[in-house]
Coordinates of C-alpha atoms and ligand atoms in Angstrom, one line a residue:
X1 CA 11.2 9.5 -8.0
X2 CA 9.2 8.7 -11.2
X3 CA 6.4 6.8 -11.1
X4 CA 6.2 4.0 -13.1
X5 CA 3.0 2.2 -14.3
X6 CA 2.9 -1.4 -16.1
X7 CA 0.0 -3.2 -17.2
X8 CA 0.5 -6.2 -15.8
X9 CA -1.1 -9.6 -17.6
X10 CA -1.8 -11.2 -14.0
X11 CA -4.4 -8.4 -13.0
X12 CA -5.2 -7.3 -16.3
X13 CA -4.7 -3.6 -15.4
X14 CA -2.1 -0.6 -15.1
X15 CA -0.8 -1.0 -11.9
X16 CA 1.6 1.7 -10.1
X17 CA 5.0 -0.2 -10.0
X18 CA 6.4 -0.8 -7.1
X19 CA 9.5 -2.9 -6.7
X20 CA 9.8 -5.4 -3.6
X21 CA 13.5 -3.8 -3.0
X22 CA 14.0 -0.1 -4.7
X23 CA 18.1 -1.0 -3.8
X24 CA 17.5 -4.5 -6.4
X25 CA 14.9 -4.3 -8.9
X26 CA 14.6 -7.8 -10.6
X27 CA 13.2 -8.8 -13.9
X28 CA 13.4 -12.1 -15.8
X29 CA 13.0 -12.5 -19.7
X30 CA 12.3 -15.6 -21.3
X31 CA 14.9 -15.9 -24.0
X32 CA 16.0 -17.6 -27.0
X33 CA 15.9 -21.2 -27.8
X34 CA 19.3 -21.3 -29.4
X35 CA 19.2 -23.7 -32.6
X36 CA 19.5 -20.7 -34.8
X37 CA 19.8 -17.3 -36.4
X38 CA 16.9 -14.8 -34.5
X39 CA 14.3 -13.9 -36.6
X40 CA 13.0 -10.4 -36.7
X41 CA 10.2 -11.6 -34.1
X42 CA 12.5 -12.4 -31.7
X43 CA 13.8 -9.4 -31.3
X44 CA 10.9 -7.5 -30.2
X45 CA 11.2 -8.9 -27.0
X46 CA 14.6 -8.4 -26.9
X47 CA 14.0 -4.4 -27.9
X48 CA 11.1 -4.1 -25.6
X49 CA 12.6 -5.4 -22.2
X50 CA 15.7 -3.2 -23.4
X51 CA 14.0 -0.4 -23.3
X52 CA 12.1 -1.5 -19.8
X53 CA 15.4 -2.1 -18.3
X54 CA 17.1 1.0 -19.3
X55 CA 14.0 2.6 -17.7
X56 CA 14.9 1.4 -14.3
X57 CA 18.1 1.8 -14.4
X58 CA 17.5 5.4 -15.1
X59 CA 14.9 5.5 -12.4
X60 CA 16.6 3.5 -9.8
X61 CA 20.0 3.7 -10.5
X62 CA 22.3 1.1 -13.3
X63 CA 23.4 -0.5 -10.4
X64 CA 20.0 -1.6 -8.3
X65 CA 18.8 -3.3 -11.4
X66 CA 19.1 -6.9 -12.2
X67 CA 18.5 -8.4 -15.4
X68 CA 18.3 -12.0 -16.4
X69 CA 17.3 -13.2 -19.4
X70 CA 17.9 -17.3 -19.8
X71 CA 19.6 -19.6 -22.9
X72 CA 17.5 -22.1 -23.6
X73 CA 20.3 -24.9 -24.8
X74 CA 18.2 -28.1 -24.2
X75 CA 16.3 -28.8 -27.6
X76 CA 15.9 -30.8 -30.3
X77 CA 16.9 -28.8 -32.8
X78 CA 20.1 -28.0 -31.8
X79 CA 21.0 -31.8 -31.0
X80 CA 19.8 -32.8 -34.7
X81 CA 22.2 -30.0 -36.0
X82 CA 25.2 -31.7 -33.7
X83 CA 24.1 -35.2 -34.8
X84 CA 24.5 -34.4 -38.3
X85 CA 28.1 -32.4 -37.5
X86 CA 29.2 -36.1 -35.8
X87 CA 27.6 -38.4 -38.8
X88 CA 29.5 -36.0 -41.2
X89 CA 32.6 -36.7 -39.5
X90 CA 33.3 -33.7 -37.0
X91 CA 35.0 -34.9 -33.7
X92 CA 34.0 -34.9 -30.3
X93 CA 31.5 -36.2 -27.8
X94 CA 27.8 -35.0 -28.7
X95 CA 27.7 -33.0 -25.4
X96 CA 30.5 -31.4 -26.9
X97 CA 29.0 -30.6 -30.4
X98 CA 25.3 -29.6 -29.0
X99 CA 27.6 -27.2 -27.0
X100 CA 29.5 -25.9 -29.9
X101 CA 26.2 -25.2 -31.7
X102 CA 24.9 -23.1 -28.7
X103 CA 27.9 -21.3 -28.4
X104 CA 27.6 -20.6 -31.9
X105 CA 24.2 -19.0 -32.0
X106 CA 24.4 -17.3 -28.6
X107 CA 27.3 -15.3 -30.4
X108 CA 25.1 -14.9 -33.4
X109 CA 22.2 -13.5 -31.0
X110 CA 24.4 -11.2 -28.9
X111 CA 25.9 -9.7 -31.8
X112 CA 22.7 -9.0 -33.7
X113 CA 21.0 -7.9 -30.7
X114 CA 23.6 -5.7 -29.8
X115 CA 23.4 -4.2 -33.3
X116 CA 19.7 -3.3 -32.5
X117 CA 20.9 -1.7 -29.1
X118 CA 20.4 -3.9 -27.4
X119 CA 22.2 -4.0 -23.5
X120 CA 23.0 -7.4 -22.1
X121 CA 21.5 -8.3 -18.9
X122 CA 23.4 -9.1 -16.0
X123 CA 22.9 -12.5 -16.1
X124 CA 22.2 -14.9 -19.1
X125 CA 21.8 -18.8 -17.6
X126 CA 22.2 -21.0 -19.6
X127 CA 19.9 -24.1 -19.1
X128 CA 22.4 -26.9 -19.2
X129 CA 24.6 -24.8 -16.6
X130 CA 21.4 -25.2 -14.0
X131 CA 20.4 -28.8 -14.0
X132 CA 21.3 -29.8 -10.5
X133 CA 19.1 -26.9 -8.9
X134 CA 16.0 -28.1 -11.8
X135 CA 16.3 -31.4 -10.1
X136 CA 16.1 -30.7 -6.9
X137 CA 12.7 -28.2 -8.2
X138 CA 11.4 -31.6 -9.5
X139 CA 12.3 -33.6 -6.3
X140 CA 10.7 -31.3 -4.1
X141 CA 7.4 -30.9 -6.2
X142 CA 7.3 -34.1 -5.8
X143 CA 7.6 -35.0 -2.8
X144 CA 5.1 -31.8 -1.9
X145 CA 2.4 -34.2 -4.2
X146 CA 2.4 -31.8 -7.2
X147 CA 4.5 -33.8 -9.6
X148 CA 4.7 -37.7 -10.2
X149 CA 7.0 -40.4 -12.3
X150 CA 5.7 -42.5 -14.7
X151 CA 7.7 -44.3 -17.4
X152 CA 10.8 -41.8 -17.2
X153 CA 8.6 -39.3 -17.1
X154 CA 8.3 -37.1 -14.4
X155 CA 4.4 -34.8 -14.7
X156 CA 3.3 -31.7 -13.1
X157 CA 0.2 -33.0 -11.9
X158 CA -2.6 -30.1 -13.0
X159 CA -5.3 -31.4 -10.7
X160 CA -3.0 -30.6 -7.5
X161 CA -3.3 -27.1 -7.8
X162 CA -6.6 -26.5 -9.5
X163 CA -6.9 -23.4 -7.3
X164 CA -4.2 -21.5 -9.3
X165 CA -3.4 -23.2 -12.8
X166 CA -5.0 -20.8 -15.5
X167 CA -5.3 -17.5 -13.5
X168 CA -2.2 -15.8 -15.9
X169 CA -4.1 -16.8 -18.9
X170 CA -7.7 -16.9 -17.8
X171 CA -8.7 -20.4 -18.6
X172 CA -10.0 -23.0 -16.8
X173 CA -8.7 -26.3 -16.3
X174 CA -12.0 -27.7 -17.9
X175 CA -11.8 -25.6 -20.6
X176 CA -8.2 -26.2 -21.6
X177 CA -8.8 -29.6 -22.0
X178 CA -11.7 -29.2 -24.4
X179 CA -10.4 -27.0 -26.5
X180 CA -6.5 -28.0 -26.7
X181 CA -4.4 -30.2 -28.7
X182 CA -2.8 -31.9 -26.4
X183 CA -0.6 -35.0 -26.2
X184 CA -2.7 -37.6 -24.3
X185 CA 0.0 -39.9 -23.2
X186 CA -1.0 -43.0 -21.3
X187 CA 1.6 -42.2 -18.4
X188 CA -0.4 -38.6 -18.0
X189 CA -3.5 -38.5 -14.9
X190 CA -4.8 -36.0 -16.3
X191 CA -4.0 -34.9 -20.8
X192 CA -3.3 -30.9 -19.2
X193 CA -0.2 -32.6 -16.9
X194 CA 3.2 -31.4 -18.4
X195 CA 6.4 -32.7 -18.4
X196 CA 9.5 -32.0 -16.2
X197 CA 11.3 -34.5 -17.1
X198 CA 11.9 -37.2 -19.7
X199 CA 13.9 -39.8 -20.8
X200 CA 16.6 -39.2 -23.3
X201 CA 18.1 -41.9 -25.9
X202 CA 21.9 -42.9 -25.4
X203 CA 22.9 -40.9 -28.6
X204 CA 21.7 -37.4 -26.9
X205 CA 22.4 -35.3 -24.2
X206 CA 21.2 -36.6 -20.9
X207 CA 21.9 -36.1 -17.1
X208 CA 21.4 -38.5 -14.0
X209 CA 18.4 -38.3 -12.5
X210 CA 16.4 -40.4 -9.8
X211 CA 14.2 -41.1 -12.6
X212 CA 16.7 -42.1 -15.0
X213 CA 19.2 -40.3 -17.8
X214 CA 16.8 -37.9 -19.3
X215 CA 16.7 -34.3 -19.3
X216 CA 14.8 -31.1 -18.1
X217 CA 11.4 -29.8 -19.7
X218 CA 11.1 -26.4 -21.3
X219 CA 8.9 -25.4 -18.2
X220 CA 10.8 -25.9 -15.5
X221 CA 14.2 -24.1 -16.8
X222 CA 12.5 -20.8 -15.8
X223 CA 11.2 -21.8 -13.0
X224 CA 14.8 -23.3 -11.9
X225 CA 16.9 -20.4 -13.3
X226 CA 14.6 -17.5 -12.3
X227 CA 14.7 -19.1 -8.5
X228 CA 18.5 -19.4 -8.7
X229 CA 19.4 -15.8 -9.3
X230 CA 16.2 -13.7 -8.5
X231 CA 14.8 -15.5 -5.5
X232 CA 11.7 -16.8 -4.5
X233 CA 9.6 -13.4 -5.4
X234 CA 10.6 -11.2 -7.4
X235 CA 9.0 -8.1 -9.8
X236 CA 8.9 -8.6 -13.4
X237 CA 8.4 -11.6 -15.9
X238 CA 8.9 -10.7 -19.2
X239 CA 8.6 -12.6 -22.9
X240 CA 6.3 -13.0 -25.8
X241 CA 2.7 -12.9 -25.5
X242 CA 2.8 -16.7 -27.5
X243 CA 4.8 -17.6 -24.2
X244 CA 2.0 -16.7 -21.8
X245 CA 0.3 -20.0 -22.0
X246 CA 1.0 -22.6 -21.6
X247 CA 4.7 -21.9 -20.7
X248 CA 4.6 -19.2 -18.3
X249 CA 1.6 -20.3 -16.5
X250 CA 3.1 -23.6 -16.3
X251 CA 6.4 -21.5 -14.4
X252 CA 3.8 -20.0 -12.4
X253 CA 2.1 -23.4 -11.2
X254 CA 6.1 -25.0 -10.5
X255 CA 7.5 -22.1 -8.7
X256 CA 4.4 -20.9 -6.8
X257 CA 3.7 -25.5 -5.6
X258 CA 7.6 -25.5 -4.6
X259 CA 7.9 -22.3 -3.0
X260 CA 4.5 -21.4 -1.6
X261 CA 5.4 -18.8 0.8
X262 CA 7.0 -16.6 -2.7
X263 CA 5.4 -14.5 -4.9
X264 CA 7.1 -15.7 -7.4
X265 CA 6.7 -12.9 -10.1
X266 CA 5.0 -10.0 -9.3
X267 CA 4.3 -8.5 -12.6
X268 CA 4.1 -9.8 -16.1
X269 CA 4.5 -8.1 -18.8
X270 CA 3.8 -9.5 -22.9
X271 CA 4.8 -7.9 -25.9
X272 CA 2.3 -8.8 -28.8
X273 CA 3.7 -10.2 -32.2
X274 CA 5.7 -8.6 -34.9
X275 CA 4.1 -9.4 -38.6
X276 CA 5.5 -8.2 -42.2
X277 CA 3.7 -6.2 -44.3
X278 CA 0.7 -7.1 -42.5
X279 CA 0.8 -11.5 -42.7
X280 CA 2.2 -13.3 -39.7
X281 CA 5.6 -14.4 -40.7
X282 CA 6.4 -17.9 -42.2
X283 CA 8.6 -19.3 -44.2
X284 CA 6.1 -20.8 -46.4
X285 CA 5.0 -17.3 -47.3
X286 CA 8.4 -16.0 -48.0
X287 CA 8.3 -13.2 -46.2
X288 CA 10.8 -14.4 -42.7
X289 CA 13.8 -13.4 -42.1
X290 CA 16.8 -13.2 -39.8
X291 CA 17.9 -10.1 -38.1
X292 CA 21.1 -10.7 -39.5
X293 CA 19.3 -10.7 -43.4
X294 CA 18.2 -7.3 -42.8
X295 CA 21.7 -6.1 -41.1
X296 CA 23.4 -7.9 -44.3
X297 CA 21.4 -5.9 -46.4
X298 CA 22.4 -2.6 -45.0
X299 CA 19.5 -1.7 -42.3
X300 CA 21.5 -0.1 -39.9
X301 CA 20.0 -1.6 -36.6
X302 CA 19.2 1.7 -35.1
X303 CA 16.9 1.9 -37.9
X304 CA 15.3 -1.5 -36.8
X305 CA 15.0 -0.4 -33.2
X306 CA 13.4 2.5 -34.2
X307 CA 10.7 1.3 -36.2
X308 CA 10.0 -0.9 -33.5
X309 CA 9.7 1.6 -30.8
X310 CA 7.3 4.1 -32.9
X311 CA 4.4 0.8 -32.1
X312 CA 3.4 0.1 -28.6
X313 CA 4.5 -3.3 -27.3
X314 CA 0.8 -4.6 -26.7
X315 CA -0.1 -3.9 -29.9
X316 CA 0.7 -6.4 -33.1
X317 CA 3.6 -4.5 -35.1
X318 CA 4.2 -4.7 -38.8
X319 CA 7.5 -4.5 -39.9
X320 CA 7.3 -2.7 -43.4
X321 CA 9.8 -1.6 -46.3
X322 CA 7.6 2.2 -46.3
X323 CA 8.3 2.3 -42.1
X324 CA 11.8 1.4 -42.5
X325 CA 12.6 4.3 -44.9
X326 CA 11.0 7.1 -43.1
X327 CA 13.1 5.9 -39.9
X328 CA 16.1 5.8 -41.7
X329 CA 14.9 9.4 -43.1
X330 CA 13.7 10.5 -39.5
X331 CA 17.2 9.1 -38.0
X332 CA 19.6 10.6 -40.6
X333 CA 18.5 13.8 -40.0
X334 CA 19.0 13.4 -36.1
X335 CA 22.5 12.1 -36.4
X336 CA 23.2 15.1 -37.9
X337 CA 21.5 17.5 -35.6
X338 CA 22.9 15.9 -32.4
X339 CA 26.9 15.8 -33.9
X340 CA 29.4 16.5 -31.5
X341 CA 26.2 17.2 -29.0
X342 CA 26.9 15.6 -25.3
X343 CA 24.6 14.6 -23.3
X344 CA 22.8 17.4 -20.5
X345 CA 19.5 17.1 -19.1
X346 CA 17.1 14.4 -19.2
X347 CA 13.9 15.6 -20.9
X348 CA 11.4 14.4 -18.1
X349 CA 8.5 14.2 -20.5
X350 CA 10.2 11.1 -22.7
X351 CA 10.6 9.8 -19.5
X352 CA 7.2 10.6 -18.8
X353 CA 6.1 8.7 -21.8
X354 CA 8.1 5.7 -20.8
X355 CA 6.8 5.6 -17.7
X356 CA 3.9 5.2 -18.5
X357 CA 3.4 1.6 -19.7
X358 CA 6.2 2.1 -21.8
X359 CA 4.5 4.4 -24.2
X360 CA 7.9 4.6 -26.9
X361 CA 5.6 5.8 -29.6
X362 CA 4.7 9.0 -27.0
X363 CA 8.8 9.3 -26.2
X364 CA 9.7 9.0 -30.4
X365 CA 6.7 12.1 -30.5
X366 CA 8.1 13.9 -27.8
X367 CA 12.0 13.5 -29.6
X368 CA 10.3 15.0 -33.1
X369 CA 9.3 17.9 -31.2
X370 CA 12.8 18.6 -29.5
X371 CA 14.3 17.9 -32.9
X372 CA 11.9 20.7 -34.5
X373 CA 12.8 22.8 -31.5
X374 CA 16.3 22.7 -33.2
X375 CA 17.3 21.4 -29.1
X376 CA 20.0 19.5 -30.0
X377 CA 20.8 18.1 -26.3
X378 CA 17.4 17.5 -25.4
X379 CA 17.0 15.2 -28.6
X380 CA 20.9 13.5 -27.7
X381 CA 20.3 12.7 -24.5
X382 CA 16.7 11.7 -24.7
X383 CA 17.8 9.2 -27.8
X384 CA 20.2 7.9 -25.2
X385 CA 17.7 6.5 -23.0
X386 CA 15.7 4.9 -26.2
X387 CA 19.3 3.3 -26.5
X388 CA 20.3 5.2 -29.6
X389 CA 23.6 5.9 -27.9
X390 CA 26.0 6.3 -31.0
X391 CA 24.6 8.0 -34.4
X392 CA 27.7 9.4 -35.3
X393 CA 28.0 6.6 -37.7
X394 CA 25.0 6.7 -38.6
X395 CA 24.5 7.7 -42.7
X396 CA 26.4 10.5 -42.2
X397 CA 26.4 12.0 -45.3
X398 CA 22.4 11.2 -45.5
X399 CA 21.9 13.2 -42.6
X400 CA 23.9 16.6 -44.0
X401 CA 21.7 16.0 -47.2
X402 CA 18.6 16.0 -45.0
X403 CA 19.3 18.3 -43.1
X404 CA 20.5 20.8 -45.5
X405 CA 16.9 19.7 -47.3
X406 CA 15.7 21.4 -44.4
X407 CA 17.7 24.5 -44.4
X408 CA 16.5 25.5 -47.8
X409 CA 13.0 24.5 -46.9
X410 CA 13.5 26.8 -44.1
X411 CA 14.6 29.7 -47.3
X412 CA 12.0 29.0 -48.8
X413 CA 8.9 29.3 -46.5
X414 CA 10.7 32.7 -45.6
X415 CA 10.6 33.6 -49.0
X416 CA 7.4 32.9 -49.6
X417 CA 6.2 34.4 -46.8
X418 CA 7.7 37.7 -47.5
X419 CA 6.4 37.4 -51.1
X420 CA 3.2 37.2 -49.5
X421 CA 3.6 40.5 -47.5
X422 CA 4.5 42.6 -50.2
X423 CA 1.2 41.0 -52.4
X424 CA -0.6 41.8 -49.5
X425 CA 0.2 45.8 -49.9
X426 CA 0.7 45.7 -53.4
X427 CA -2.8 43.5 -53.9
X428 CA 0.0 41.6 -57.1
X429 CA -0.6 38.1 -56.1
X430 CA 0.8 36.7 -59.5
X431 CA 4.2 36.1 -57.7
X432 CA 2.6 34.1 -54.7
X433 CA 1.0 32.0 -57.5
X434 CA 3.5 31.5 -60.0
X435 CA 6.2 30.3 -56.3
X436 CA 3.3 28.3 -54.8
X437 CA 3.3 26.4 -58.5
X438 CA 7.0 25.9 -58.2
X439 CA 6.6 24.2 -54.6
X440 CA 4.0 22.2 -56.0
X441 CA 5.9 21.1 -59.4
X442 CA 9.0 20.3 -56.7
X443 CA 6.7 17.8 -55.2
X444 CA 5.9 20.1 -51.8
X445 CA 2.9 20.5 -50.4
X446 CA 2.6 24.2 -49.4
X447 CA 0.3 25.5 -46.4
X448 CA -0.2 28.8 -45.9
X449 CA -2.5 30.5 -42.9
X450 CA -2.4 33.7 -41.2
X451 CA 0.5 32.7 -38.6
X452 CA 2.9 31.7 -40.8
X453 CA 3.9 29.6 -44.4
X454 CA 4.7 25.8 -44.0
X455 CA 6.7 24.0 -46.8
X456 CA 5.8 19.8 -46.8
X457 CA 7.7 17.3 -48.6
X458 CA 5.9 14.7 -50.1
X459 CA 7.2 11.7 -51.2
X460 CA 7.8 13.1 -54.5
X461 CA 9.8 15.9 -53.5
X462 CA 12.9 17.2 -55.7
X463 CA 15.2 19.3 -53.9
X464 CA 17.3 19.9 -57.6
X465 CA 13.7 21.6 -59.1
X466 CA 13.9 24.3 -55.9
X467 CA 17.4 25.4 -57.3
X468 CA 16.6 27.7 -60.1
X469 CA 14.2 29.4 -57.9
X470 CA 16.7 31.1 -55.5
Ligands
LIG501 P1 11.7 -18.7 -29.0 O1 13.2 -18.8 -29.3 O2 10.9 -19.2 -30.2 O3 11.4 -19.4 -27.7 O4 11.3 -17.2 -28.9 C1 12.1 -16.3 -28.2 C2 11.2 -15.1 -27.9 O5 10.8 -14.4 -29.1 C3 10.0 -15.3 -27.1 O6 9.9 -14.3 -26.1 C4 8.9 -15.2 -28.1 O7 7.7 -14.8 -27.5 C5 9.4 -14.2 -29.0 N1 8.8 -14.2 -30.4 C6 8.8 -15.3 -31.3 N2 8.2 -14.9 -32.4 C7 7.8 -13.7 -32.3 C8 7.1 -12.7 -33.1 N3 6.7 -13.0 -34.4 N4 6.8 -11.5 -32.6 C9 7.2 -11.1 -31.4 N5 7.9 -11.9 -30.6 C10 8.2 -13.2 -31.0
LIG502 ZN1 10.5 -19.0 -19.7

């Protein structure tokens, strides 16, 4: 069986994984909050667990893998976008709108992830759907000392469980407190206590509690939902690396106080940020956008998945226009290579690279290589495992052109190369010259050594000035 190694945030190192059951591998991801369109951010996470879990399904078998990934449908922005549906008029109860709105973007999100490739997980929670089991969390952590009520408000109480709070993200309690900006409210024992639970107003969703009509915090969703379906331990924790404090080690501190003889998760795993052309991105700077924009505009979502893969998930990725057009290059010419090509054998060595810390720059290298190979089912069924399942749509026509770019390249460097013999005998290198010229004129860079003659295009390159040498 492979061997798969993760670096894994808790310990700070690679680690060899090894699942708690081979029969049910279990990973959660922190998903979406779901007041709108996803940015292109948002789906890094969503492509880089993708790949993760197609990785154990191929190493463990589709069916011993279990994938949740949660709906986070208890915010504010989604209830202002239902209270403004009910003062403009629309009908219905504003339970009922706030659920129309999720509904709405989770159908947004699945469709534009599953543009990028994305698979869905086996399970997708939605927070509103688990409420019962989040109370009970909150009763118990209570009534175990590590939470208390105050105003409404029911606290995870930090100083309870000094021992642990702060390992994921390596910060003491001490030091959180001097250097964070956090809302000292008078109800809180201590200003790093967080909420579970608060009050909610009579014109916005709420749920009985023994603490009054209020409703869950963000915190404690994961906690709940994760318990509900994975268990008490279970292997991975995915999500963002802006999620690993204070939200997941505030998971870690709920789900390890109310179920101390768990693990809870096991490893965790953070993908870094994705930037555009090099500047975080804002809307202030112009430079956000939706999935959906990009999809609009004709970026086929393979392309979008492919840029992402070529940088490693714990390094910051830049999405640029310059990246997106060599994949798009890169990718026509594969669709064309690999049509009407099934499937056959796995090529271990993108596996290899995969498993590896997920190493999908190493796996996109290794697919260049079987591409130049001209090994068209090594390159098909290794793009099936990065998800690329169906480029048969793909640009088509692109692709012949590239491709047949690379036919007469092939002429060509043949030419020249038996040009080169004959010069060699003959001691005539004006025709060498005068071709070599040519290339250079049709934007080519030309390399010539003793094994062999290697036609380059650069950007510049003009197939149409190569005609009249033929
Ligand atoms: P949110 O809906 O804001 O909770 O984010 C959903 C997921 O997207 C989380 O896992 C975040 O860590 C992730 N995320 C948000 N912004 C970015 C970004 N710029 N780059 C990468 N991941 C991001
Ligand atoms: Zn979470």
């Amino acid at each position: 069986m492979t061997e798969i190694t993760l670096y894994n945030t808790k310990t700070r190192q690679k680690e060899r994984f090894e699942p708690l059951d081979k029969k049910n591998v279990r990973m959660y991801v922190c998903g979406p909050t779901v007041y709108d369109r996803a940015h292109l951010g948002n789906a890094r996470p969503v492509v880089v667990f993708d790949v993760l879990y197609r990785l154990l399904r191929h190493v463990y078998g589709a069916e011993h893998v279990t994938y949740v990934r949660n709906f986070t449908d208890v915010d504010d922005k989604i209830n202002a976008t239902a209270l403004a549906r009910k003062k403009a008029g629309a009908k219905g109860s504003i339970e009922d709108l706030v659920h129309e709105r999720s509904d709405e973007t989770i159908d947004w999100y699945l469709a534009d992830m599953g543009a990028l490739g994305a698979l869905e997980p086996d399970q997708m929670p939605r927070a509103t759907e688990f409420i019962a089991p989040m109370v009970a969390m909150i009763e118990d952590l209570v009534a175990k000392g590590h939470a208390y009520a105050a105003e409404g408000h029911v606290l995870f109480s930090v100083d309870s469980w000094r021992e642990g709070y702060g390992k994921l993200s390596g910060r003491s309690v001490d030091d959180m407190i001097a250097g964070a900006r956090v809302e000292v409210a008078p109800y809180k024992k201590n200003p790093m206590d967080f909420v579970l639970w608060k009050p909610s107003s009579d014109d916005l969703p709420g749920w009985e509690s023994p603490w009054g009509r209020g409703r869950p915090g963000w915190h404690i969703e994961c906690s709940a939902m994760s318990h509900a379906l994975l268990g008490d331990s279970f292997d991975i924790h995915g999500g963002g690396l802006d999620l690993q404090f204070p939200h997941h080690e505030n998971e870690i501190a709920q789900s390890k106080c109310a179920h101390p003889e768990g693990e809870f998760a096991r490893y965790w795993m953070h993908n870094e940020m994705l930037q555009v052309e090099g500047k975080k991105m804002s809307k202030s700077l112009g430079n956000f956008f939706t999935v959906r924009d990009l999809l609009d505009q004709g970026v086929p979502g393979e392309v979008i998945r492919f840029v992402f893969l070529q940088t490693h998930y714990r390094k910051p990725m830049d999405w640029t226009e310059k990246k997106r057009q060599e994949a798009e290059q890169t990718l026509s010419k594969w669709a064309a290579l690999v049509a009407g090509t099934d499937a056959g054998t796995m090529p271990e060595a993108v596996v290899k690279e995969l498993a590896n810390d997920l190493n999908t720059s190493g796996a996109v290298a290794h697919l260049h290589l079987l591409a130049k190979e001209g090994d068209a089912v090594g390159l098909r069924t290794g793009l099936d495992l990065l998800g690329f399942g169906d480029l048969s749509e793909f640009e088509a026509l692109k692709g012949m052109v590239a491709l047949q770019d690379d036919v007469v390249l092939k002429t060509h460097e043949n030419l020249l190369a038996k040009v080169r013999e004959v010069a060699m005998t003959t001691k005539d290198f004006s025709e060498v010259d005068r071709l070599k010229a040519a290339y250079v004129a049709a934007g080519l860079e030309v390399r010539m050594s003793k094994t062999g003659v290697e036609l380059l295009p650069t950007p510049t390159f003009d197939p149409a000035k190569l005609e009249a040498l033929t």
